[in-house]
């Protein structure tokens, strides 16, 4: 097969690749990851590159290579390293580490280590743990390399329709974990052969890909998992770097779209011991919700879509350097908090929620999400704010930042995307509330888990109607509680047994099939 030489600018990386490959595949081979929100379908328009010298713009996922090329990749199309939340809630869970004892025939207690892994759709977090006392000796994190095949689980399910493609997804996550494990060992000055136990959690799709289980059925009604059970497999079966005599443990899933990461959050927060009504929620592309107390717990998954990850938002991005992560009102204008203290070039999820809340406060948009006309704002808001209301592509927009090289705006269409995303999550919460017979005032604590939940401002989430109307003092961040739960189950057989009981105790509610969903969703669209 014929091969062509590809040069990527400004990186000056050069590779040879076979004819017919796409530019996005060539970039990945060169070690450059491009945005691929839609999984290479050409619909998100986030992977634009320029063919030199004429500067013609093409979509990297759609353009097939048929000649030698020099390609310039703009910053807006790059999948930049972004903020990864590695720490979770400090748990009060009391337990006796005992898993290490089964390896005492092979090593002393001081030579037995384990790795807790949280396999997220976007990020992977690994922790090196001393198995005898539970101390964390090192932490490493990375972007999930499967993002090359799509930003969300639906895209990856759609990609993995053959055994070969499922193998590509599985190998990419195994390679990623092996690299992180190697870094953990270097950081703690131990040998890979001293790792005897691994405990991995993730959503049901990530769990299935990790174990190389069929995932096609997860994308088809009734969205059943191939397996919701815990698995214990030898290292050779998954090709993980660790002691070959060790064991890989994966935790129970709850349902097709409620995975072992939710089980781990429930373990870390001890939600099944809660005396008061508690809502635990991980807000993301798929929002996972657990609502209840010690007597009864319900769970649901809400397909919020990727707006909070920056997709379908005109200037949207993940939490990367240059992304606006907070927007607040000052005396006569707005202030921005930009990641990396660099010039603003995009808007990430927390900034998106802030911006919508600020625009509501100022009257730039109303409860329906519609923009006010600038002439109706005169005398009601400061002139500097009015000047930020512009027209872009025949629709109203609000200017957040206007640097020489980049203008960051929020359009009417973007506001509609925010409404769709927040309505999906709020509708899911309301349907669980209705099932139990709860009003907002009956919820006594809200636990926000995951990276996105950790960075949003609660007052903004309340302002736009994303969360139930409770006092700010009842909202608590629990960080990467999934990683904390994985660490607990890495160490303790008692908590592995509890995870089994908890995963079966939590009643899964299929939100989309609820007769009230459409009406509840429509009601939740308003701010």
Short mmCIF file of C-alpha atoms in Angstrom, two decimals:
data_model
loop_
_atom_site.label_atom_id
_atom_site.label_comp_id
_atom_site.label_asym_id
_atom_site.label_seq_id
_atom_site.Cartn_x
_atom_site.Cartn_y
_atom_site.Cartn_z
CA UNK A 1 0.00 0.00 0.00
CA UNK A 2 1.25 3.47 -0.87
CA UNK A 3 2.40 5.74 1.96
CA UNK A 4 2.63 9.53 2.18
CA UNK A 5 4.69 11.93 4.28
CA UNK A 6 2.72 14.21 6.60
CA UNK A 7 4.22 17.21 8.41
CA UNK A 8 2.24 18.77 11.27
CA UNK A 9 2.75 22.44 12.09
CA UNK A 10 3.62 24.12 14.40
CA UNK A 11 4.81 20.90 16.12
CA UNK A 12 7.13 20.02 13.21
CA UNK A 13 6.25 16.35 13.65
CA UNK A 14 6.61 14.18 10.57
CA UNK A 15 5.15 10.73 9.98
CA UNK A 16 4.53 8.31 7.13
CA UNK A 17 1.01 6.91 6.83
CA UNK A 18 -0.89 4.76 4.34
CA UNK A 19 -3.11 6.23 1.64
CA UNK A 20 -6.73 6.66 2.63
CA UNK A 21 -6.06 7.31 6.31
CA UNK A 22 -7.78 10.35 7.77
CA UNK A 23 -5.87 13.36 9.05
CA UNK A 24 -7.13 12.68 12.59
CA UNK A 25 -5.64 9.18 12.42
CA UNK A 26 -2.34 10.59 11.17
CA UNK A 27 -2.29 13.17 13.95
CA UNK A 28 -2.87 10.46 16.56
CA UNK A 29 0.00 8.44 15.10
CA UNK A 30 2.16 11.55 15.47
CA UNK A 31 1.12 11.83 19.13
CA UNK A 32 -1.25 14.77 18.59
CA UNK A 33 -4.81 14.26 19.86
CA UNK A 34 -7.48 16.35 18.18
CA UNK A 35 -10.97 17.15 19.42
CA UNK A 36 -13.39 14.45 18.31
CA UNK A 37 -16.60 15.17 20.15
CA UNK A 38 -18.75 13.35 17.57
CA UNK A 39 -16.46 10.32 17.29
CA UNK A 40 -15.31 11.15 13.77
CA UNK A 41 -18.73 11.61 12.17
CA UNK A 42 -17.96 15.15 11.01
CA UNK A 43 -20.87 16.72 12.85
CA UNK A 44 -19.21 18.61 15.71
CA UNK A 45 -16.81 20.64 13.51
CA UNK A 46 -14.24 20.72 16.36
CA UNK A 47 -11.32 19.17 14.43
CA UNK A 48 -10.72 21.81 11.74
CA UNK A 49 -7.15 21.87 10.33
CA UNK A 50 -5.51 23.86 7.52
CA UNK A 51 -3.86 22.37 4.45
CA UNK A 52 -0.76 24.37 3.54
CA UNK A 53 0.29 26.39 1.66
CA UNK A 54 -3.15 27.52 0.49
CA UNK A 55 -4.62 27.42 4.03
CA UNK A 56 -7.75 25.50 3.02
CA UNK A 57 -9.72 24.36 6.07
CA UNK A 58 -10.92 20.74 6.29
CA UNK A 59 -12.27 18.46 8.99
CA UNK A 60 -9.47 16.17 10.15
CA UNK A 61 -11.88 13.29 10.76
CA UNK A 62 -13.29 13.46 7.22
CA UNK A 63 -10.31 14.32 5.03
CA UNK A 64 -8.57 11.27 3.53
CA UNK A 65 -4.87 11.48 2.76
CA UNK A 66 -3.98 10.93 -0.89
CA UNK A 67 -0.71 12.90 -1.17
CA UNK A 68 2.17 14.32 0.85
CA UNK A 69 0.83 17.09 3.07
CA UNK A 70 1.84 19.89 5.40
CA UNK A 71 -0.94 20.50 7.91
CA UNK A 72 -1.34 23.30 10.44
CA UNK A 73 -3.34 22.45 13.55
CA UNK A 74 -4.92 25.47 15.30
CA UNK A 75 -5.18 25.54 19.08
CA UNK A 76 -8.97 25.40 18.86
CA UNK A 77 -8.80 21.89 17.38
CA UNK A 78 -6.35 20.44 19.87
CA UNK A 79 -7.35 18.20 22.73
CA UNK A 80 -5.34 20.03 25.38
CA UNK A 81 -4.40 18.59 28.74
CA UNK A 82 -7.01 19.75 31.17
CA UNK A 83 -7.68 19.86 34.88
CA UNK A 84 -8.13 16.34 36.23
CA UNK A 85 -9.64 15.88 39.67
CA UNK A 86 -7.67 13.18 41.48
CA UNK A 87 -8.70 13.61 45.12
CA UNK A 88 -11.95 12.55 46.68
CA UNK A 89 -13.83 13.01 49.91
CA UNK A 90 -12.02 12.20 53.14
CA UNK A 91 -14.04 9.20 54.18
CA UNK A 92 -14.90 8.28 57.74
CA UNK A 93 -15.37 4.69 56.68
CA UNK A 94 -13.67 2.37 59.17
CA UNK A 95 -12.38 -0.95 57.92
CA UNK A 96 -9.58 -3.43 58.39
CA UNK A 97 -7.36 -3.98 55.32
CA UNK A 98 -7.25 -7.72 54.70
CA UNK A 99 -6.81 -8.33 50.97
CA UNK A 100 -3.03 -8.17 51.30
CA UNK A 101 -2.99 -11.23 53.57
CA UNK A 102 -3.57 -13.64 50.67
CA UNK A 103 -0.19 -12.59 49.23
CA UNK A 104 1.88 -13.07 52.39
CA UNK A 105 3.06 -16.42 51.04
CA UNK A 106 4.78 -14.56 48.20
CA UNK A 107 6.05 -11.40 49.94
CA UNK A 108 6.23 -9.57 53.25
CA UNK A 109 3.48 -7.10 54.15
CA UNK A 110 5.82 -4.19 53.37
CA UNK A 111 6.30 -5.41 49.79
CA UNK A 112 2.63 -5.75 48.82
CA UNK A 113 1.06 -2.83 46.94
CA UNK A 114 -2.11 -2.23 44.99
CA UNK A 115 -3.50 0.21 42.43
CA UNK A 116 -6.96 1.81 42.59
CA UNK A 117 -8.22 2.97 39.18
CA UNK A 118 -11.09 5.27 38.23
CA UNK A 119 -11.68 4.85 34.49
CA UNK A 120 -13.66 7.88 33.44
CA UNK A 121 -15.02 8.59 29.98
CA UNK A 122 -12.63 11.55 29.72
CA UNK A 123 -9.95 10.92 32.35
CA UNK A 124 -8.17 8.03 34.05
CA UNK A 125 -6.97 8.36 37.66
CA UNK A 126 -4.66 5.81 39.29
CA UNK A 127 -3.47 5.60 42.90
CA UNK A 128 -0.66 3.45 44.30
CA UNK A 129 -1.73 2.13 47.68
CA UNK A 130 0.14 0.38 50.51
CA UNK A 131 -2.09 -2.66 50.94
CA UNK A 132 -1.42 -3.16 54.63
CA UNK A 133 -2.37 0.31 55.89
CA UNK A 134 -4.20 1.98 52.99
CA UNK A 135 -1.80 4.89 52.57
CA UNK A 136 -1.68 6.47 49.13
CA UNK A 137 1.96 6.62 48.01
CA UNK A 138 1.53 8.14 44.55
CA UNK A 139 -1.14 9.44 42.17
CA UNK A 140 -1.06 9.65 38.38
CA UNK A 141 -3.76 10.76 35.95
CA UNK A 142 -4.19 11.14 32.20
CA UNK A 143 -6.77 11.80 29.54
CA UNK A 144 -8.57 8.67 28.42
CA UNK A 145 -7.05 7.91 24.99
CA UNK A 146 -10.40 6.54 23.83
CA UNK A 147 -11.46 10.14 23.26
CA UNK A 148 -9.94 9.68 19.81
CA UNK A 149 -13.02 7.58 19.04
CA UNK A 150 -15.57 9.99 20.52
CA UNK A 151 -16.15 12.12 23.60
CA UNK A 152 -19.05 10.18 25.07
CA UNK A 153 -19.97 6.55 25.66
CA UNK A 154 -22.56 6.55 22.88
CA UNK A 155 -19.89 7.46 20.32
CA UNK A 156 -17.63 4.67 21.55
CA UNK A 157 -20.42 2.12 21.55
CA UNK A 158 -21.20 3.16 17.96
CA UNK A 159 -17.51 2.78 17.06
CA UNK A 160 -17.02 -0.65 18.64
CA UNK A 161 -19.38 -2.56 16.34
CA UNK A 162 -16.72 -5.15 15.44
CA UNK A 163 -14.37 -7.25 17.57
CA UNK A 164 -11.40 -5.46 15.97
CA UNK A 165 -12.65 -2.02 16.94
CA UNK A 166 -13.54 -3.15 20.47
CA UNK A 167 -9.97 -4.45 20.70
CA UNK A 168 -8.67 -0.99 19.68
CA UNK A 169 -10.66 0.62 22.51
CA UNK A 170 -9.59 -1.98 25.05
CA UNK A 171 -5.92 -1.88 24.08
CA UNK A 172 -5.85 1.92 24.30
CA UNK A 173 -7.10 1.91 27.91
CA UNK A 174 -4.79 -0.96 28.92
CA UNK A 175 -1.80 0.85 27.41
CA UNK A 176 -2.81 4.03 29.24
CA UNK A 177 -3.10 2.25 32.60
CA UNK A 178 0.23 0.49 32.07
CA UNK A 179 1.94 3.83 31.42
CA UNK A 180 0.39 5.34 34.54
CA UNK A 181 1.35 2.27 36.60
CA UNK A 182 4.95 2.59 35.44
CA UNK A 183 4.96 6.25 36.53
CA UNK A 184 3.45 5.31 39.91
CA UNK A 185 6.22 2.80 40.53
CA UNK A 186 8.91 5.29 39.51
CA UNK A 187 7.36 7.94 41.75
CA UNK A 188 7.31 5.61 44.78
CA UNK A 189 10.57 3.78 43.94
CA UNK A 190 9.03 0.29 43.88
CA UNK A 191 9.02 -2.52 41.34
CA UNK A 192 6.01 -3.35 39.17
CA UNK A 193 6.27 -6.93 40.48
CA UNK A 194 5.31 -5.59 43.93
CA UNK A 195 1.81 -4.68 42.69
CA UNK A 196 -0.41 -7.63 43.58
CA UNK A 197 -3.93 -6.22 43.48
CA UNK A 198 -5.84 -3.81 41.22
CA UNK A 199 -9.35 -2.48 41.79
CA UNK A 200 -10.98 -0.66 38.86
CA UNK A 201 -14.26 1.27 38.69
CA UNK A 202 -15.95 3.15 35.85
CA UNK A 203 -19.26 3.61 34.11
CA UNK A 204 -20.76 0.44 32.64
CA UNK A 205 -19.36 1.10 29.16
CA UNK A 206 -15.84 1.78 30.45
CA UNK A 207 -16.10 -1.34 32.64
CA UNK A 208 -17.10 -3.49 29.66
CA UNK A 209 -14.36 -2.11 27.41
CA UNK A 210 -11.74 -2.64 30.14
CA UNK A 211 -12.81 -6.29 30.49
CA UNK A 212 -13.30 -6.63 26.70
CA UNK A 213 -16.95 -7.56 27.10
CA UNK A 214 -19.55 -6.94 24.35
CA UNK A 215 -20.90 -3.38 24.41
CA UNK A 216 -23.19 -3.20 21.34
CA UNK A 217 -26.25 -4.02 23.46
CA UNK A 218 -25.55 -1.01 25.70
CA UNK A 219 -26.54 1.25 22.81
CA UNK A 220 -29.78 -0.57 22.02
CA UNK A 221 -33.11 -0.60 23.84
CA UNK A 222 -33.45 -1.80 26.61
CA UNK A 223 -29.74 -0.87 27.18
CA UNK A 224 -28.85 -4.00 29.14
CA UNK A 225 -25.34 -4.66 30.36
CA UNK A 226 -23.61 -7.88 29.34
CA UNK A 227 -22.67 -8.20 32.99
CA UNK A 228 -23.35 -6.15 36.11
CA UNK A 229 -21.31 -8.50 38.33
CA UNK A 230 -17.94 -7.95 39.93
CA UNK A 231 -15.10 -9.69 38.11
CA UNK A 232 -11.79 -11.10 39.33
CA UNK A 233 -9.36 -11.87 36.54
CA UNK A 234 -5.65 -12.70 36.33
CA UNK A 235 -3.25 -10.03 34.99
CA UNK A 236 -2.35 -12.09 31.91
CA UNK A 237 -5.96 -11.97 30.71
CA UNK A 238 -5.91 -8.16 30.42
CA UNK A 239 -2.14 -7.70 29.90
CA UNK A 240 -1.80 -5.33 32.85
CA UNK A 241 1.65 -4.65 34.22
CA UNK A 242 1.73 -6.12 37.74
CA UNK A 243 2.76 -9.29 39.54
CA UNK A 244 1.51 -12.22 37.42
CA UNK A 245 0.30 -13.96 40.59
CA UNK A 246 -1.92 -10.99 41.42
CA UNK A 247 -5.58 -10.23 40.81
CA UNK A 248 -7.65 -7.58 38.99
CA UNK A 249 -10.98 -6.79 40.68
CA UNK A 250 -13.76 -4.82 39.02
CA UNK A 251 -16.72 -3.63 41.09
CA UNK A 252 -20.43 -4.32 40.53
CA UNK A 253 -22.34 -2.14 38.07
CA UNK A 254 -25.90 -1.12 38.92
CA UNK A 255 -27.44 -1.05 35.42
CA UNK A 256 -26.69 -0.33 31.77
CA UNK A 257 -25.96 3.36 32.34
CA UNK A 258 -25.22 3.28 36.08
CA UNK A 259 -21.77 1.80 36.55
CA UNK A 260 -19.37 0.72 39.24
CA UNK A 261 -18.16 4.31 39.62
CA UNK A 262 -21.58 5.14 41.08
CA UNK A 263 -21.29 2.12 43.38
CA UNK A 264 -17.89 3.46 44.45
CA UNK A 265 -19.34 6.94 45.12
CA UNK A 266 -22.05 5.35 47.26
CA UNK A 267 -19.38 3.45 49.21
CA UNK A 268 -17.16 6.52 49.69
CA UNK A 269 -20.01 8.75 50.85
CA UNK A 270 -21.61 5.99 52.97
CA UNK A 271 -24.95 7.05 51.53
CA UNK A 272 -26.71 3.87 52.62
CA UNK A 273 -26.17 4.93 56.25
CA UNK A 274 -27.63 8.42 55.72
CA UNK A 275 -30.35 9.27 58.24
CA UNK A 276 -31.51 12.24 56.16
CA UNK A 277 -32.66 12.36 52.56
CA UNK A 278 -29.53 12.70 50.40
CA UNK A 279 -28.97 13.45 46.72
CA UNK A 280 -25.62 12.39 45.26
CA UNK A 281 -24.98 13.47 41.69
CA UNK A 282 -22.13 13.28 39.22
CA UNK A 283 -22.86 15.88 36.56
CA UNK A 284 -21.42 15.23 33.12
CA UNK A 285 -22.32 13.99 29.66
CA UNK A 286 -24.26 11.29 31.47
CA UNK A 287 -25.42 12.55 34.84
CA UNK A 288 -25.64 9.77 37.42
CA UNK A 289 -28.03 10.37 40.31
CA UNK A 290 -28.57 8.51 43.60
CA UNK A 291 -31.39 9.70 45.84
CA UNK A 292 -32.57 8.34 49.16
CA UNK A 293 -31.45 7.40 52.66
CA UNK A 294 -30.47 4.24 54.50
CA UNK A 295 -33.87 2.59 54.12
CA UNK A 296 -34.21 2.97 50.35
CA UNK A 297 -32.04 4.27 47.51
CA UNK A 298 -32.91 5.00 43.89
CA UNK A 299 -30.58 5.68 40.97
CA UNK A 300 -31.01 7.11 37.50
CA UNK A 301 -28.90 8.19 34.55
CA UNK A 302 -29.64 11.36 32.59
CA UNK A 303 -28.35 11.87 29.06
CA UNK A 304 -27.42 15.52 29.47
CA UNK A 305 -25.33 15.55 26.33
CA UNK A 306 -21.83 16.98 26.00
CA UNK A 307 -22.64 20.70 26.44
CA UNK A 308 -21.07 20.80 29.91
CA UNK A 309 -17.91 19.32 28.35
CA UNK A 310 -17.82 22.14 25.82
CA UNK A 311 -19.34 20.33 22.85
CA UNK A 312 -22.06 22.03 20.79
CA UNK A 313 -21.08 25.32 22.46
CA UNK A 314 -19.67 27.77 19.91
CA UNK A 315 -16.65 28.70 22.05
CA UNK A 316 -16.89 25.66 24.31
CA UNK A 317 -14.04 23.46 25.52
CA UNK A 318 -13.03 21.25 28.39
CA UNK A 319 -11.26 22.70 31.42
CA UNK A 320 -8.01 23.55 29.61
CA UNK A 321 -5.61 26.47 29.87
CA UNK A 322 -7.33 29.53 28.45
CA UNK A 323 -10.84 28.32 29.30
CA UNK A 324 -13.09 30.66 31.28
CA UNK A 325 -14.01 28.70 34.40
CA UNK A 326 -15.90 31.38 36.35
CA UNK A 327 -17.90 34.52 35.55
CA UNK A 328 -19.00 37.02 38.19
CA UNK A 329 -20.62 40.46 38.23
CA UNK A 330 -18.51 43.36 39.49
CA UNK A 331 -19.71 46.95 39.93
CA UNK A 332 -20.48 47.84 36.32
CA UNK A 333 -19.16 44.91 34.30
CA UNK A 334 -18.17 41.24 34.62
CA UNK A 335 -14.97 39.58 35.80
CA UNK A 336 -13.56 36.33 34.45
CA UNK A 337 -11.45 33.58 36.00
CA UNK A 338 -9.41 31.91 33.26
CA UNK A 339 -7.57 28.62 33.76
CA UNK A 340 -3.80 29.09 33.65
CA UNK A 341 -4.10 32.86 33.99
CA UNK A 342 -3.75 33.03 30.21
CA UNK A 343 -5.80 34.99 27.67
CA UNK A 344 -9.36 33.67 27.38
CA UNK A 345 -9.88 31.53 24.30
CA UNK A 346 -12.82 29.27 25.27
CA UNK A 347 -15.50 28.53 27.84
CA UNK A 348 -15.62 25.33 29.92
CA UNK A 349 -18.60 23.82 31.76
CA UNK A 350 -18.33 25.64 35.08
CA UNK A 351 -17.89 28.96 33.26
CA UNK A 352 -20.85 28.11 31.05
CA UNK A 353 -23.15 27.70 34.06
CA UNK A 354 -21.74 30.86 35.64
CA UNK A 355 -22.25 32.84 32.44
CA UNK A 356 -25.87 31.72 32.10
CA UNK A 357 -26.54 32.61 35.76
CA UNK A 358 -24.93 36.05 35.36
CA UNK A 359 -26.93 36.75 32.20
CA UNK A 360 -30.11 35.84 34.08
CA UNK A 361 -29.18 38.11 36.97
CA UNK A 362 -28.49 41.01 34.60
CA UNK A 363 -31.64 40.47 32.54
CA UNK A 364 -29.65 39.70 29.38
CA UNK A 365 -31.77 36.54 29.08
CA UNK A 366 -35.15 35.80 30.64
CA UNK A 367 -36.53 32.66 32.28
CA UNK A 368 -37.28 31.19 28.85
CA UNK A 369 -33.66 31.69 27.76
CA UNK A 370 -34.52 34.35 25.22
CA UNK A 371 -32.12 37.29 24.78
CA UNK A 372 -33.41 40.75 25.61
CA UNK A 373 -33.04 43.41 22.92
CA UNK A 374 -30.21 45.85 23.75
CA UNK A 375 -32.48 48.89 23.58
CA UNK A 376 -34.69 47.42 26.34
CA UNK A 377 -31.69 47.22 28.68
CA UNK A 378 -30.86 50.93 28.66
CA UNK A 379 -31.09 52.36 32.15
CA UNK A 380 -31.45 48.89 33.66
CA UNK A 381 -27.89 47.57 33.35
CA UNK A 382 -24.50 49.29 33.05
CA UNK A 383 -23.47 50.52 29.60
CA UNK A 384 -20.42 48.21 29.57
CA UNK A 385 -22.78 45.23 29.87
CA UNK A 386 -25.06 46.49 27.09
CA UNK A 387 -22.03 46.80 24.78
CA UNK A 388 -21.38 43.08 25.30
CA UNK A 389 -24.70 42.18 23.64
CA UNK A 390 -23.95 41.69 19.94
CA UNK A 391 -25.25 39.85 16.90
CA UNK A 392 -23.37 36.83 15.58
CA UNK A 393 -24.47 34.89 12.50
CA UNK A 394 -27.92 36.49 12.65
CA UNK A 395 -28.50 35.54 16.28
CA UNK A 396 -27.98 37.47 19.53
CA UNK A 397 -24.85 36.75 21.54
CA UNK A 398 -23.08 37.92 24.67
CA UNK A 399 -19.36 38.77 24.57
CA UNK A 400 -17.43 37.35 27.52
CA UNK A 401 -13.93 38.19 26.32
CA UNK A 402 -12.63 40.14 23.33
CA UNK A 403 -8.88 39.74 22.91
CA UNK A 404 -7.03 40.73 19.78
CA UNK A 405 -6.72 37.15 18.58
CA UNK A 406 -9.88 35.61 20.01
CA UNK A 407 -13.41 36.65 20.92
CA UNK A 408 -15.26 34.36 23.37
CA UNK A 409 -19.03 34.67 23.04
CA UNK A 410 -22.16 32.88 24.20
CA UNK A 411 -24.87 32.69 21.55
CA UNK A 412 -28.63 32.17 21.68
CA UNK A 413 -28.07 28.62 20.40
CA UNK A 414 -25.55 28.03 23.21
CA UNK A 415 -28.15 29.10 25.79
CA UNK A 416 -30.58 26.57 24.30
CA UNK A 417 -27.91 23.86 24.66
CA UNK A 418 -27.48 24.81 28.33
CA UNK A 419 -31.23 24.54 28.81
CA UNK A 420 -31.35 21.10 27.19
CA UNK A 421 -28.47 19.79 29.31
CA UNK A 422 -29.72 21.16 32.61
CA UNK A 423 -33.32 20.10 31.87
CA UNK A 424 -32.24 16.48 31.36
CA UNK A 425 -30.51 16.40 34.75
CA UNK A 426 -33.19 18.34 36.61
CA UNK A 427 -35.94 16.19 35.08
CA UNK A 428 -34.13 13.05 36.23
CA UNK A 429 -33.90 14.39 39.77
CA UNK A 430 -37.57 15.42 39.75
CA UNK A 431 -38.72 12.00 38.56
CA UNK A 432 -36.81 10.34 41.41
CA UNK A 433 -38.27 12.88 43.82
CA UNK A 434 -41.77 12.11 42.55
CA UNK A 435 -41.18 8.37 42.91
CA UNK A 436 -40.36 8.86 46.60
CA UNK A 437 -42.83 11.70 47.12
CA UNK A 438 -40.20 14.36 47.95
CA UNK A 439 -40.31 18.11 47.68
CA UNK A 440 -37.10 20.10 47.30
CA UNK A 441 -37.32 21.10 50.96
CA UNK A 442 -37.22 17.42 51.97
CA UNK A 443 -33.68 16.99 50.59
CA UNK A 444 -31.29 17.63 53.47
CA UNK A 445 -27.96 17.33 51.65
CA UNK A 446 -26.68 17.37 48.07
CA UNK A 447 -23.32 15.72 47.34
CA UNK A 448 -21.64 16.88 44.12
CA UNK A 449 -19.17 14.30 42.84
CA UNK A 450 -16.73 14.27 39.95
CA UNK A 451 -14.53 16.91 38.37
CA UNK A 452 -17.34 19.03 36.96
CA UNK A 453 -19.37 19.00 40.16
CA UNK A 454 -16.29 20.01 42.12
CA UNK A 455 -15.71 23.18 40.08
CA UNK A 456 -19.19 24.60 39.55
CA UNK A 457 -20.40 27.35 41.86
CA UNK A 458 -23.49 26.08 43.75
CA UNK A 459 -25.18 29.49 43.62
CA UNK A 460 -24.98 29.46 39.81
CA UNK A 461 -26.29 25.89 39.60
CA UNK A 462 -29.23 26.91 41.79
CA UNK A 463 -29.83 30.09 39.78
CA UNK A 464 -30.30 28.26 36.48
CA UNK A 465 -32.40 25.51 38.08
CA UNK A 466 -29.89 22.70 37.67
CA UNK A 467 -30.29 21.57 41.30
CA UNK A 468 -33.26 21.39 43.68
CA UNK A 469 -33.99 24.59 45.57
CA UNK A 470 -32.13 24.04 48.85
CA UNK A 471 -29.92 26.24 51.00
CA UNK A 472 -26.31 26.66 49.89
CA UNK A 473 -25.18 25.19 53.21
CA UNK A 474 -26.74 21.84 52.23
CA UNK A 475 -24.54 21.45 49.12
CA UNK A 476 -21.21 19.67 49.64
CA UNK A 477 -18.41 18.77 47.24
CA UNK A 478 -17.06 15.23 47.55
CA UNK A 479 -14.42 15.42 44.80
CA UNK A 480 -13.41 12.23 42.99
CA UNK A 481 -15.42 10.02 45.32
CA UNK A 482 -15.25 7.19 42.77
CA UNK A 483 -11.47 6.96 43.23
CA UNK A 484 -11.90 7.03 47.01
CA UNK A 485 -14.42 4.19 46.80
CA UNK A 486 -12.10 2.19 44.54
CA UNK A 487 -9.30 2.63 47.08
CA UNK A 488 -11.55 1.36 49.88
CA UNK A 489 -12.56 -1.74 47.92
CA UNK A 490 -8.98 -2.38 46.84
CA UNK A 491 -8.08 -2.99 50.47
CA UNK A 492 -11.06 -4.61 52.13
CA UNK A 493 -13.01 -7.79 51.40
CA UNK A 494 -15.79 -6.57 53.70
CA UNK A 495 -16.32 -3.51 51.52
CA UNK A 496 -16.30 -5.62 48.36
CA UNK A 497 -19.16 -7.58 49.91
CA UNK A 498 -20.87 -4.30 50.85
CA UNK A 499 -20.52 -3.07 47.25
CA UNK A 500 -22.37 -6.18 46.06
CA UNK A 501 -25.18 -5.59 48.55
CA UNK A 502 -25.35 -1.88 47.78
CA UNK A 503 -25.40 -2.31 44.00
CA UNK A 504 -28.34 -4.69 44.34
CA UNK A 505 -30.07 -2.54 46.99
CA UNK A 506 -30.12 0.57 44.81
CA UNK A 507 -33.22 0.50 42.60
CA UNK A 508 -32.55 1.66 39.06
CA UNK A 509 -35.20 3.89 37.50
CA UNK A 510 -35.28 4.17 33.70
CA UNK A 511 -35.92 7.90 33.28
CA UNK A 512 -36.52 7.92 29.53
CA UNK A 513 -39.29 5.35 29.86
CA UNK A 514 -41.13 7.27 32.58
CA UNK A 515 -44.57 8.45 31.43
CA UNK A 516 -43.84 11.81 33.07
CA UNK A 517 -40.47 12.36 31.43
CA UNK A 518 -41.48 14.50 28.46
CA UNK A 519 -43.64 16.85 30.52
CA UNK A 520 -41.07 17.04 33.32
CA UNK A 521 -38.29 17.70 30.82
CA UNK A 522 -40.28 20.49 29.15
CA UNK A 523 -41.04 22.08 32.54
CA UNK A 524 -37.35 21.92 33.46
CA UNK A 525 -36.24 23.84 30.36
CA UNK A 526 -37.03 27.21 31.95
CA UNK A 527 -34.41 28.85 34.12
#
